[in-house]
Short mmCIF file of C-alpha atoms and ligand atoms in Angstrom, two decimals:
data_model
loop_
_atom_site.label_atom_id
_atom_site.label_comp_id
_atom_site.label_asym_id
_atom_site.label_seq_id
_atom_site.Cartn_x
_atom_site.Cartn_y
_atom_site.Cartn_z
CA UNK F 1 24.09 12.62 5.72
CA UNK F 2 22.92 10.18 2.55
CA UNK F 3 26.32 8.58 1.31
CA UNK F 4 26.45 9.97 -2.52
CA UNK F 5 27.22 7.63 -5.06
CA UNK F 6 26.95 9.60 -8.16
CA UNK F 7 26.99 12.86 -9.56
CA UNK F 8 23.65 14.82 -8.89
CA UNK F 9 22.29 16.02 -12.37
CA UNK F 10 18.61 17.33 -11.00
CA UNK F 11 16.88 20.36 -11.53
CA UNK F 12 13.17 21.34 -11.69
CA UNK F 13 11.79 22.36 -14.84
CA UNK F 14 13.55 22.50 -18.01
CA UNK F 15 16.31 20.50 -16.83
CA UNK F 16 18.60 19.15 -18.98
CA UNK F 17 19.86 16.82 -16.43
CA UNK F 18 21.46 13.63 -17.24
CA UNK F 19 18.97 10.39 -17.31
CA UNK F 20 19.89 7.86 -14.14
CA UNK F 21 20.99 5.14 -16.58
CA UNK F 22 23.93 7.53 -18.67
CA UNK F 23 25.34 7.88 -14.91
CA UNK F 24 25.06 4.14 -14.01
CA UNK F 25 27.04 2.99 -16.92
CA UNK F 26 30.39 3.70 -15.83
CA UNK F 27 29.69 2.58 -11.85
CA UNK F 28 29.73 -1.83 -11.76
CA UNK F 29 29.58 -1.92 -8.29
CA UNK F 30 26.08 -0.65 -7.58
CA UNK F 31 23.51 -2.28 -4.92
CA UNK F 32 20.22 -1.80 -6.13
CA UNK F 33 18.50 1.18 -4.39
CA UNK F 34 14.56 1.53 -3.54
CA UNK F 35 12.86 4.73 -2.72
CA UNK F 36 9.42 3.98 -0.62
CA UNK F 37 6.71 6.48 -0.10
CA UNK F 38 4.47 5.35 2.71
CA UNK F 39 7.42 4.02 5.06
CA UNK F 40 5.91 3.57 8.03
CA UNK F 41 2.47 1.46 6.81
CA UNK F 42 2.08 -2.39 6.94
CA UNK F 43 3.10 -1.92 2.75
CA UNK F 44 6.00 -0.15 4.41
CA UNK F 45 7.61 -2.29 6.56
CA UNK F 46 6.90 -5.79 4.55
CA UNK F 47 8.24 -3.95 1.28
CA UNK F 48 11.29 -2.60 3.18
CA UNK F 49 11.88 -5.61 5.10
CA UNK F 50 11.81 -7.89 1.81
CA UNK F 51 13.86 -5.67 0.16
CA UNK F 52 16.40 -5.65 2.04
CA UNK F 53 16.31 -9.62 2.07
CA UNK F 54 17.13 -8.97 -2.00
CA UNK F 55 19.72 -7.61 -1.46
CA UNK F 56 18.49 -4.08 -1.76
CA UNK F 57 19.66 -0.35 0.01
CA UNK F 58 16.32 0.70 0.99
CA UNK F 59 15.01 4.27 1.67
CA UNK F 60 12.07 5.67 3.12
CA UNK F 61 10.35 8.70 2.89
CA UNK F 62 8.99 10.53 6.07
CA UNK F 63 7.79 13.57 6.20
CA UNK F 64 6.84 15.91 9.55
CA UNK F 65 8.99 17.41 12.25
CA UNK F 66 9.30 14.99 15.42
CA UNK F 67 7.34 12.33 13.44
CA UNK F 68 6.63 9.84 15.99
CA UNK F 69 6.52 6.62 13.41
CA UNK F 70 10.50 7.62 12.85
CA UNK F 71 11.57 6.58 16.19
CA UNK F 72 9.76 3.28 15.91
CA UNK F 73 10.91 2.45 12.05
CA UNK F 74 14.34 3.26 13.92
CA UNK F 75 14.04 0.64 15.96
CA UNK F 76 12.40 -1.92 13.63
CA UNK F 77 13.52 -1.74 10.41
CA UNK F 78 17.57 0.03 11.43
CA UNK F 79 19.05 -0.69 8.30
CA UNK F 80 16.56 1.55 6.09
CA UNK F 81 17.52 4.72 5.54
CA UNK F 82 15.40 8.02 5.78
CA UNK F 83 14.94 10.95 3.80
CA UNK F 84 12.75 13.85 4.53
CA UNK F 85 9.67 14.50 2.06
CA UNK F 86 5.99 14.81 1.60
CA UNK F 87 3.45 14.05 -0.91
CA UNK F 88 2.08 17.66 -0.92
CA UNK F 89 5.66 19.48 -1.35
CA UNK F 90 6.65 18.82 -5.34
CA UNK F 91 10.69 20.46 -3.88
CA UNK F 92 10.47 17.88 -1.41
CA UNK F 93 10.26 14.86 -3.34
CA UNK F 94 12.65 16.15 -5.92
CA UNK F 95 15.29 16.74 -3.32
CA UNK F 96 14.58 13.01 -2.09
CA UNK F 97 14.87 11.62 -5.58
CA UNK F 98 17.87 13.77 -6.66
CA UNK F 99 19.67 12.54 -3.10
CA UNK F 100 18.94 8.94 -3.41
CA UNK F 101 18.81 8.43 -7.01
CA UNK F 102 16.64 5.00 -6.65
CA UNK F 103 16.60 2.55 -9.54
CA UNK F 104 13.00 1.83 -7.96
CA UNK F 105 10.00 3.95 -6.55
CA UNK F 106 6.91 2.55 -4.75
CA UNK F 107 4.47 5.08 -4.04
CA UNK F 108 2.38 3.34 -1.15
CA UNK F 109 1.92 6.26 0.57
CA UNK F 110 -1.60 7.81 0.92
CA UNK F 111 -4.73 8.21 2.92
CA UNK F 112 -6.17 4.92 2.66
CA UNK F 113 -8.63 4.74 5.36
CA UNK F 114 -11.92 4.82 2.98
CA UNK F 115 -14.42 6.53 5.20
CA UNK F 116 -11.60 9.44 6.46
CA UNK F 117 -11.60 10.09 2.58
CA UNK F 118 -15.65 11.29 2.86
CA UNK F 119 -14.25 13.40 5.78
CA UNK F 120 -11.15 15.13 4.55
CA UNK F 121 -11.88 14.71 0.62
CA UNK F 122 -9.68 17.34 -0.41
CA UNK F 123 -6.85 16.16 1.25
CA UNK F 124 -7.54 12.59 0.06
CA UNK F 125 -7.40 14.20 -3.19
CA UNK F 126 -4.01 15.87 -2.67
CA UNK F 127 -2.17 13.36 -0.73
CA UNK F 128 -3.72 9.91 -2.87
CA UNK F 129 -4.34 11.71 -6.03
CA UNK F 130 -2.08 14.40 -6.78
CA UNK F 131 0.29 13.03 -4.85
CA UNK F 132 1.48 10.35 -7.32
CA UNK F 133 1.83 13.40 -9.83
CA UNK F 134 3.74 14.61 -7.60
CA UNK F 135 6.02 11.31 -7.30
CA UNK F 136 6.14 10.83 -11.35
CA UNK F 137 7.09 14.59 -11.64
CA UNK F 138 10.24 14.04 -9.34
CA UNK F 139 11.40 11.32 -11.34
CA UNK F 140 10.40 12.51 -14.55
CA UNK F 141 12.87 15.88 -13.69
CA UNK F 142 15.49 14.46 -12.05
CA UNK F 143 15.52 11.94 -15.14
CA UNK F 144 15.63 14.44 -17.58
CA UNK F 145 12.55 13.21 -19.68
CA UNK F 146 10.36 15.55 -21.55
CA UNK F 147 8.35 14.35 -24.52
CA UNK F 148 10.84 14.90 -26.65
CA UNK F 149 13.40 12.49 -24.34
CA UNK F 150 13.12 9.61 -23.74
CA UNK F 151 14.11 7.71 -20.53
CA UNK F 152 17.39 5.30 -21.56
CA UNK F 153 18.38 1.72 -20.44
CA UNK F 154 18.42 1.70 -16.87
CA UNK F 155 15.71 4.29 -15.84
CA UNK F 156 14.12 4.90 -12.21
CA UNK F 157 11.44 2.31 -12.42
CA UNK F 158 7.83 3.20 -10.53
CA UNK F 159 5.15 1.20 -8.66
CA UNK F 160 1.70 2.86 -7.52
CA UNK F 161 -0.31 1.47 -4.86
CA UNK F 162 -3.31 1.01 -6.80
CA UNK F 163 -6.71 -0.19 -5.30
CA UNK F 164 -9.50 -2.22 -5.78
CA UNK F 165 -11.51 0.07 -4.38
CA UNK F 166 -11.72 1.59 -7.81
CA UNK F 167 -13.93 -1.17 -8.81
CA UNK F 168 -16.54 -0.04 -6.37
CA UNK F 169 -20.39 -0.96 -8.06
CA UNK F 170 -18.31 -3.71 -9.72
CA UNK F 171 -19.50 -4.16 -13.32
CA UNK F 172 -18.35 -7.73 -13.22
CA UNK F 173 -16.73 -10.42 -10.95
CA UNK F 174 -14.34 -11.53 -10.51
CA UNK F 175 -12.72 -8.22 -11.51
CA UNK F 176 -9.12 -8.29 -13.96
CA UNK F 177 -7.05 -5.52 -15.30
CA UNK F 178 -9.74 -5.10 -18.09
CA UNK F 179 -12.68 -4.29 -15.36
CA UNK F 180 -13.98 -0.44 -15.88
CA UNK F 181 -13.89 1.50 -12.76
CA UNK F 182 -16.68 2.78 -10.80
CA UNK F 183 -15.29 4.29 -7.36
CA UNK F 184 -17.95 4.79 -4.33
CA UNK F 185 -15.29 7.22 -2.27
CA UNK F 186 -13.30 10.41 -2.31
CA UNK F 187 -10.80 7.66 -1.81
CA UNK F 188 -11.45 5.39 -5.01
CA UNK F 189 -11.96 8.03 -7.16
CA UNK F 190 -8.22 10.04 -5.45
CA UNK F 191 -7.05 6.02 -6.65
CA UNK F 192 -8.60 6.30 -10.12
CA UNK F 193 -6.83 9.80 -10.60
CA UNK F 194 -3.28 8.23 -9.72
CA UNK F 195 -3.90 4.46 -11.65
CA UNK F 196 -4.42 6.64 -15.29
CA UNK F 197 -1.60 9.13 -14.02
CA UNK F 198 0.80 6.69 -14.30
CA UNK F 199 -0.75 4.67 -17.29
CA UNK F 200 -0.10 8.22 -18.87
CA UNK F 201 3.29 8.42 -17.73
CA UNK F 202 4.05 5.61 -19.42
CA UNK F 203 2.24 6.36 -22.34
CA UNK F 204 3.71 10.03 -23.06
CA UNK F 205 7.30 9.46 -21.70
CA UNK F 206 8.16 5.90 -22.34
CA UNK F 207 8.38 5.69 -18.20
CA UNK F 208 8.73 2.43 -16.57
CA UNK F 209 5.70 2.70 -14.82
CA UNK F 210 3.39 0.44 -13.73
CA UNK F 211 0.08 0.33 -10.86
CA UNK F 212 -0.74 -3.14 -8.79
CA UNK F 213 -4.28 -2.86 -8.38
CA UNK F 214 -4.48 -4.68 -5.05
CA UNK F 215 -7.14 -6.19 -3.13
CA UNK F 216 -7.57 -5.57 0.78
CA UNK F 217 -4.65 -7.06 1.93
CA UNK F 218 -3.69 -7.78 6.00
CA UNK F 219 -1.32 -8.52 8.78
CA UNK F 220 -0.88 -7.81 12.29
CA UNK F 221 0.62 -4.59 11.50
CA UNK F 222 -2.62 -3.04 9.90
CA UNK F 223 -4.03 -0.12 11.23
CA UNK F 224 -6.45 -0.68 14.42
CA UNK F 225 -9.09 1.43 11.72
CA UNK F 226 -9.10 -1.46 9.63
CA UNK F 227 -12.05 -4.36 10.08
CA UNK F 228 -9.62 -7.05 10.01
CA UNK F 229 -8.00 -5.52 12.84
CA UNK F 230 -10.26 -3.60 14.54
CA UNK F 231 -12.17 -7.35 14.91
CA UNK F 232 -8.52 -9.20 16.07
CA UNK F 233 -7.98 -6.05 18.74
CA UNK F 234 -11.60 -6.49 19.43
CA UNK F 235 -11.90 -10.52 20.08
CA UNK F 236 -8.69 -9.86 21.65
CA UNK F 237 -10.04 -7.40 23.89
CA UNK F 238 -12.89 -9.43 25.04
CA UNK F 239 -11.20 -12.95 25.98
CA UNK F 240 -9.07 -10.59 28.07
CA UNK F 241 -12.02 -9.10 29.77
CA UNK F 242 -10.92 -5.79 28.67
CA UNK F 243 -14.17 -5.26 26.90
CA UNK F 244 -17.61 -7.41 26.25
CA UNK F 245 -18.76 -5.40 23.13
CA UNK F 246 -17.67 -4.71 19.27
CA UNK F 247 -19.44 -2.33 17.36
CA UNK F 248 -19.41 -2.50 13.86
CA UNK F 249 -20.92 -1.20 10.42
CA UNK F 250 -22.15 -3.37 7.31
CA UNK F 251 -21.60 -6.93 8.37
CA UNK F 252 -22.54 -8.06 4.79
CA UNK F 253 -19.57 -6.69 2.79
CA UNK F 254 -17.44 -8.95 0.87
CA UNK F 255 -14.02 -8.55 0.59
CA UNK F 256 -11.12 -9.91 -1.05
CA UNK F 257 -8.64 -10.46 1.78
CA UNK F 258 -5.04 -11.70 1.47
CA UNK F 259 -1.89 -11.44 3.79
CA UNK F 260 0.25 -8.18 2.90
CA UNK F 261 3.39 -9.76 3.02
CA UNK F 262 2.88 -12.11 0.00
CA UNK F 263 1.59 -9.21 -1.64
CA UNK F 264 5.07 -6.76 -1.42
CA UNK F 265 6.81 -9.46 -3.47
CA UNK F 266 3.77 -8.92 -6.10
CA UNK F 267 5.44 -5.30 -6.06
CA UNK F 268 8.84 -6.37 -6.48
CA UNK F 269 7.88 -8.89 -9.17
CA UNK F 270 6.30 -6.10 -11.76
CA UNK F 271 9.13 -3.72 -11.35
CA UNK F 272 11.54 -6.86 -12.59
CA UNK F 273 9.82 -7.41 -15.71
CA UNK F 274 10.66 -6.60 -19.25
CA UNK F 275 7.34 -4.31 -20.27
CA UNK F 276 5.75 -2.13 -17.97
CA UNK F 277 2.37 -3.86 -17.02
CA UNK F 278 -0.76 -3.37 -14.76
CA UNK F 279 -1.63 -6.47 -12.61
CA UNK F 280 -4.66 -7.35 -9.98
CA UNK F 281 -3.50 -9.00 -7.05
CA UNK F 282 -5.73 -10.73 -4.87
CA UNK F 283 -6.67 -14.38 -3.66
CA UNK F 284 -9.88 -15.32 -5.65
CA UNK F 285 -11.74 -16.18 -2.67
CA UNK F 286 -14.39 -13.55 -1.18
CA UNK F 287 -15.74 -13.60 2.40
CA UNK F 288 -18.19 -11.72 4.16
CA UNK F 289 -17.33 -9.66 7.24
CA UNK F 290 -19.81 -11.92 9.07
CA UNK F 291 -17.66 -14.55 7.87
CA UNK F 292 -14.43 -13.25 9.51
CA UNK F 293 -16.26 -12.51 12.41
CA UNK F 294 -17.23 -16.19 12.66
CA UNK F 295 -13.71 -17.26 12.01
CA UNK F 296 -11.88 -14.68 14.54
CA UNK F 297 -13.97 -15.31 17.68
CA UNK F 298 -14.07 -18.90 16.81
CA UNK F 299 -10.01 -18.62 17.08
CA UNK F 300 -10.77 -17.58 20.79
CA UNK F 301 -13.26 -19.97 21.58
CA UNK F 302 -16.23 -17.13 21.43
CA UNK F 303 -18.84 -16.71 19.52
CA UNK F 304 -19.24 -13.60 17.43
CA UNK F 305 -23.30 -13.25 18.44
CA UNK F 306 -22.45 -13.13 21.83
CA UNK F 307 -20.66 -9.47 21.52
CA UNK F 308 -21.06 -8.04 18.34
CA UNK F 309 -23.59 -4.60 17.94
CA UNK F 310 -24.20 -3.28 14.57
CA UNK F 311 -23.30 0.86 14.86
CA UNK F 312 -25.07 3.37 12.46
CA UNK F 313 -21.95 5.42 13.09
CA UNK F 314 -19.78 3.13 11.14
CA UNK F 315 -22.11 2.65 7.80
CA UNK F 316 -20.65 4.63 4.81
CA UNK F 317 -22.62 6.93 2.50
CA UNK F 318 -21.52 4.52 -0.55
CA UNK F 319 -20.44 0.96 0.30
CA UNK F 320 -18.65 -0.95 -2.15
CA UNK F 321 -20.68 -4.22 -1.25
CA UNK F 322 -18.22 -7.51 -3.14
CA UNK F 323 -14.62 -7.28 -4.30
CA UNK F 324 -13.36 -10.41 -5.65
CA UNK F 325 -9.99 -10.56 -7.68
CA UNK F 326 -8.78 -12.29 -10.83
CA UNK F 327 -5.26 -12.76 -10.77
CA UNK F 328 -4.75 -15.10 -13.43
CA UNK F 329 -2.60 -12.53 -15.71
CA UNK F 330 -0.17 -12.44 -12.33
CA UNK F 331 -0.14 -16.02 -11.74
CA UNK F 332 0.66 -16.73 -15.51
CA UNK F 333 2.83 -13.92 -16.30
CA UNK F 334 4.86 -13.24 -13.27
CA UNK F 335 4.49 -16.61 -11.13
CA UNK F 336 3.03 -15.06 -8.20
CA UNK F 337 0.67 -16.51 -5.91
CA UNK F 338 -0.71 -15.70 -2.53
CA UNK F 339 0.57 -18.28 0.34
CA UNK F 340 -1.51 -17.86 2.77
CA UNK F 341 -5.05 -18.75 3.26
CA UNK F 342 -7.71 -16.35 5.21
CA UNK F 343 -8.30 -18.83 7.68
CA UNK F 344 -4.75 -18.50 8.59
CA UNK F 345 -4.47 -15.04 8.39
CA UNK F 346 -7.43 -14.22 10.43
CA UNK F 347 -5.87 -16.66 13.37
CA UNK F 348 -2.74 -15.04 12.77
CA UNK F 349 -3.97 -11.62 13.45
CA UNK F 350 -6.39 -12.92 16.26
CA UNK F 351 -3.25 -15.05 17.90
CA UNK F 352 -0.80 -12.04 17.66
CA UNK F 353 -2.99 -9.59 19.18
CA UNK F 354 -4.21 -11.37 21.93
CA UNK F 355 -0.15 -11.77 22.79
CA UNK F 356 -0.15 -8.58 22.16
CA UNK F 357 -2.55 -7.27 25.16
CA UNK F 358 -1.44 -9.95 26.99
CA UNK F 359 1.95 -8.71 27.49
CA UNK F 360 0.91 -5.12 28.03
CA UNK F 361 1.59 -3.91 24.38
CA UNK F 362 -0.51 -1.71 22.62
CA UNK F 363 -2.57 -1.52 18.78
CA UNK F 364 -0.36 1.03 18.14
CA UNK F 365 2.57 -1.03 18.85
CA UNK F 366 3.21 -1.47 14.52
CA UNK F 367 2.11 1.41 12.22
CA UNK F 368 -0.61 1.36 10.41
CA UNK F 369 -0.86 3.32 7.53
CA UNK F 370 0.91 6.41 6.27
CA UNK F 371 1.52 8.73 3.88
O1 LIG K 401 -11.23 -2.79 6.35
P1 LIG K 401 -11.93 -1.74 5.59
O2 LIG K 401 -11.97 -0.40 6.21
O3 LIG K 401 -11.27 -1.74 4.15
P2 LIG K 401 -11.75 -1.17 2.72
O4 LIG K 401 -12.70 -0.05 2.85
O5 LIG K 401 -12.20 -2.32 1.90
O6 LIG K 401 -10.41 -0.58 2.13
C1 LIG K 401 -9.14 -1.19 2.34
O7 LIG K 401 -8.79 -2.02 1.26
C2 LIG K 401 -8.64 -1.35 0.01
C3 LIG K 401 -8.33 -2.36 -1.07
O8 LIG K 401 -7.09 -2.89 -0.94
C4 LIG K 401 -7.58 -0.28 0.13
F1 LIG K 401 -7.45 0.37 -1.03
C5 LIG K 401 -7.97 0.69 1.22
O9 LIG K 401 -6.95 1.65 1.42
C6 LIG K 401 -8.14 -0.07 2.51
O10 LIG K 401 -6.89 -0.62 2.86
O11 LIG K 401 -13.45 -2.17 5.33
C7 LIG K 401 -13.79 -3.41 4.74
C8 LIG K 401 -15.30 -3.60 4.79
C9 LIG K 401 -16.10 -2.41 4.27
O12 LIG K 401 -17.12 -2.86 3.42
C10 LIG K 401 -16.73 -1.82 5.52
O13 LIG K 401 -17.99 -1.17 5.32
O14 LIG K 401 -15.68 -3.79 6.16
C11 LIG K 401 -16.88 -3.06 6.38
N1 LIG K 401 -16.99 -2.74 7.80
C12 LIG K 401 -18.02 -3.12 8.60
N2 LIG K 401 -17.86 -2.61 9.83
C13 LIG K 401 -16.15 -1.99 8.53
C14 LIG K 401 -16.69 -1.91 9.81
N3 LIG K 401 -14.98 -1.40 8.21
C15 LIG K 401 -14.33 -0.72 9.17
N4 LIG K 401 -13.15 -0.14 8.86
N5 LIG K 401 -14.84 -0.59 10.44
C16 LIG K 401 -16.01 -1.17 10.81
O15 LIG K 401 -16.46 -1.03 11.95
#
């Protein structure tokens, strides 16, 4: 049972319930709270885990009977709490809202593998799409706004995972805040959906609410699905003499990739500002997946030509072909910059896996994504 801190003033629908910051007032003693969607994906676990460094009480939000990711956040991450909840059920995330009563939201939950999104597109479109109106609709009720009220001083404040995948047939490069969209997936377009939700939000209600639009961002604890890790498992996989192959789609995509724990703080830093504002977040420096290919295997003393076999089965109907991020707004305006280079990250990833087989573990060993 969820301590309870202060009085529960939540109902759906014509609520006249009491706005978060009129119940704060009179309470001093108050640890921040966070409320993440999306618990149990790399996002997850950095954004939890760095959290909870600031000083926060951290919640996450799983969803499922017997979900298997529970026991293993359990034993990682013990000192975030869980409440039950899912992106589809608009009760659910009410009840999670009214019984944590965050000061902060991040919705990173969603299906973000891009080609799944061609093969389940309408539940990409419920889960990635509709489910942020889902999220901004819980705190929107249990806040008490309506267009005629206002949120006060102190209101829930709310981060969506947005993508660069919503750049797609980029009309320019690098891309900023001020690039139009132009999706190539069931995914991007789910993203698009969600990004102008919550602009809207914040234009109709006054909402502290704001999207990152981030660029393809890494760590051991991606999803095996992934190409950064799918290509660390695989050179991995092959030094160990597990395997002598790698099959892979478009090895001329460029992508924008950074490591996902510099990017949480990103997160963190545009729910702490004075306006709600939109920021890209990315590196500024492009590569080509023949590029990280070069770099992983080179990591294990390989060489990439030697086991590498373009697969038909892994080309997508629409590719987005080069991502490249201008973050200059988020360098200038809230001092963030990434730390670590791709070079480094790719080793990191390469290096961690290969311990990883090594001492019997397995890909599934961290997350990967959730919703
Ligand atoms: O690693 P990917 O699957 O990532 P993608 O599609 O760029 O999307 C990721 O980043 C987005 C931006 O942050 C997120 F919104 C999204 O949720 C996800 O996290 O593919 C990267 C590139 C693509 O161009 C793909 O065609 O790698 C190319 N690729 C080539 N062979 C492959 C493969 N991708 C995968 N997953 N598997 C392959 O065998």
């Amino acid at each position: 049972m969820l301590p309870r801190r202060r009085p529960v003033a939540c109902a759906y629908l014509g609520s006249q319930a009491r706005a978060p910051a009129d119940r704060r007032t009179s309470e001093a003693d108050l640890s921040r709270r966070a409320l993440i969607t999306g618990i149990t994906g790399q996002d997850g676990t950095y954004l939890a885990e760095y959290l909870t460094t600031q000083g926060y009480e951290v919640y996450g939000l799983v969803r499922g009977q017997q979900n298997p990711r529970v026991r293993q956040l359990r034993q990682s991450l013990g000192n975030v709490r869980l409440v039950r909840g899912d992106l589809l059920d608009q009760g659910s995330l009410i009840s999670a809202v009214e019984r944590v009563q965050p000061d902060e939201v991040y919705n990173l939950a969603a299906i973000s593998y891009v080609p799944m999104s061609w093969q389940q597109a309408e539940l990409t479109g419920e889960v990635t799409g509709l489910g942020v109106l889902r999220v901004l609709e819980a705190i929107r009720v249990c806040s008490g706004i309506s267009a005629s009220r206002s949120p006060g001083r102190g209101q829930i404040r709310f981060y969506q995972a947005s993508s660069s995948e919503m750049f797609g047939m980029v009309r320019e490069s690098p891309q900023t805040e001020q690039t139009p969209f132009h999706p190539r997936s069931p995914y991007g377009v789910a993203k698009v959906y969600g990004h102008f939700l919550t602009q809207n939000y914040r234009e109709s209600y006054g909402m502290f609410a704001v999207s990152g639009i981030l660029f393809n961002h890494e760590s051991p604890r991606r999803g095996a699905e992934f190409v950064t890790r799918k290509i660390s498992l695989g050179v991995a996989k092959i030094k160990l003499g597990y395997e002598r192959q790698l099959r892979l789609g478009n090895l001329s995509a460029h992508r924008d990739w950074g490591f996902a724990g510099d990017y949480v703080t990103a997160m963190h830093l545009m729910l702490g500002q004075d306006e709600p504002v939109d920021y890209v977040i990315g590196t500024g420096v492009t590569h080509s997946v023949e590029d990280l290919l070069e770099h992983a295997f080179k990591v294990a003393d390989l060489d990439w030509r030697d086991h590498v076999v373009t697969d038909a089965a892994f080309i997508r109907p629409a590719e987005v072909d080069k991502l490249c991020a201008d973050a200059s707004a988020a360098r200038e305006r809230l001092g963030w910059e990434p730390k670590m280079t791709f070079e480094e990250l790719i080793g990191m990833m390469v290096e961690a896996d290969l311990e990883l087989l090594s001492s019997g573990g397995h890909a599934e060993d961290w997350f990967g994504d959730a919703w």
